[in-house]
């Protein structure tokens, strides 16, 4: 990489007519190329991530190759191999399945192309750094919201019925979201204050392949039909993200006869879910400013490409709340992946203006939010 910078400088001198530069060096003085691999366009947030990342890097003078892999791991392997064949200088990857990219990751290591795991960890030591939000905290915020909304600390003999929908088992984040929430809620389940009427509590049972809305909807309909058709009250449904919350909310609207409103959690600030929050159908979402995630990723990528020392001081170079973590995430047993973790926040009908303040959403006269294109 240093060669390229020197070549750029030499080209500038040449432009002054001072010295001639071999053609090879001149050819070298091109923008460095960023390979960006996103999992899918079928989930709203990844379209935003892809666009923000592309914008940040192009504004900084880099060339960008952005690919989406239709939530198909083998497609993502070949997409990454194509980026490597195009001689990208760094890879930024949000994995469909963090365990399924070894072929491409081993090639990146062979070609000494650095890899930033973006938002979802990749289980391969070719990954140099991880940029995400504190995923366990995302789950904790959902669990704590439920505790507060139901005032479980002062429940006395009262009991509340809870159901659970977790994320894609192939997504390393999904386990963190689930554990963060369940570590908050389990004491109340064990005390009998929270009752999971369906009995479905373990991750593998409540997980949702590919975070798919229809899959979440159908499982919720089955639970409602089997355990709540007799008038049993449903008080709260823990959903790990917005795409699954959308399916659960549709099932509750169509298949739950109870006259109480059900607390529903989510994550991502998807536009359809924000409308449900305005309408009182969904109760909260955990918001992650993915534009900020792309800014942190740009800063990290530049530091890597410039051969700079990378440590917690990088967090001081941008005005974004971010922690440098060298303990929580391992790409393989014992191989810690230094991580930059941003801070998520809780959004309800009472603070939707905070989303507008990010500049990434607009609120119409009808009170509904749309994403700024
Ligand atoms: C997770 C991501 C969440 C959620 C989910 C669905 O990995 O961190 O924001 O949206 O994927 O794409």
JSON list of C-alpha atoms in Angstrom, two decimals, residues 162-166 178-179 182 185-186 189-190 194-207 219 223 238:
[
{"chain": "A", "resi": 162, "resn": "UNK", "atom": "CA", "xyz": [-44.48, -14.20, 27.20]},
{"chain": "A", "resi": 163, "resn": "UNK", "atom": "CA", "xyz": [-43.52, -15.72, 23.85]},
{"chain": "A", "resi": 164, "resn": "UNK", "atom": "CA", "xyz": [-40.12, -15.51, 22.16]},
{"chain": "A", "resi": 165, "resn": "UNK", "atom": "CA", "xyz": [-38.89, -15.18, 18.55]},
{"chain": "A", "resi": 166, "resn": "UNK", "atom": "CA", "xyz": [-35.12, -15.13, 18.00]},
{"chain": "A", "resi": 178, "resn": "UNK", "atom": "CA", "xyz": [-31.13, -13.83, 22.53]},
{"chain": "A", "resi": 179, "resn": "UNK", "atom": "CA", "xyz": [-28.71, -14.24, 25.45]},
{"chain": "A", "resi": 182, "resn": "UNK", "atom": "CA", "xyz": [-32.87, -13.92, 28.28]},
{"chain": "A", "resi": 185, "resn": "UNK", "atom": "CA", "xyz": [-35.77, -12.20, 31.69]},
{"chain": "A", "resi": 186, "resn": "UNK", "atom": "CA", "xyz": [-34.77, -15.65, 33.00]},
{"chain": "A", "resi": 189, "resn": "UNK", "atom": "CA", "xyz": [-39.29, -16.86, 34.24]},
{"chain": "A", "resi": 190, "resn": "UNK", "atom": "CA", "xyz": [-37.69, -18.94, 36.99]},
{"chain": "A", "resi": 194, "resn": "UNK", "atom": "CA", "xyz": [-43.12, -14.45, 33.40]},
{"chain": "A", "resi": 195, "resn": "UNK", "atom": "CA", "xyz": [-44.74, -17.56, 31.92]},
{"chain": "A", "resi": 196, "resn": "UNK", "atom": "CA", "xyz": [-43.84, -18.89, 28.45]},
{"chain": "A", "resi": 197, "resn": "UNK", "atom": "CA", "xyz": [-47.18, -20.65, 27.82]},
{"chain": "A", "resi": 198, "resn": "UNK", "atom": "CA", "xyz": [-45.93, -22.51, 24.71]},
{"chain": "A", "resi": 199, "resn": "UNK", "atom": "CA", "xyz": [-42.92, -23.77, 26.67]},
{"chain": "A", "resi": 200, "resn": "UNK", "atom": "CA", "xyz": [-40.74, -22.74, 23.71]},
{"chain": "A", "resi": 201, "resn": "UNK", "atom": "CA", "xyz": [-37.71, -21.00, 25.24]},
{"chain": "A", "resi": 202, "resn": "UNK", "atom": "CA", "xyz": [-34.47, -22.56, 23.94]},
{"chain": "A", "resi": 203, "resn": "UNK", "atom": "CA", "xyz": [-32.69, -20.73, 21.13]},
{"chain": "A", "resi": 204, "resn": "UNK", "atom": "CA", "xyz": [-32.92, -23.47, 18.50]},
{"chain": "A", "resi": 205, "resn": "UNK", "atom": "CA", "xyz": [-36.71, -23.72, 18.99]},
{"chain": "A", "resi": 206, "resn": "UNK", "atom": "CA", "xyz": [-37.42, -19.98, 18.86]},
{"chain": "A", "resi": 207, "resn": "UNK", "atom": "CA", "xyz": [-34.84, -19.13, 16.11]},
{"chain": "A", "resi": 219, "resn": "UNK", "atom": "CA", "xyz": [-44.66, -19.92, 13.94]},
{"chain": "A", "resi": 223, "resn": "UNK", "atom": "CA", "xyz": [-48.40, -20.80, 18.93]},
{"chain": "A", "resi": 238, "resn": "UNK", "atom": "CA", "xyz": [-39.84, -10.77, 22.61]}
]
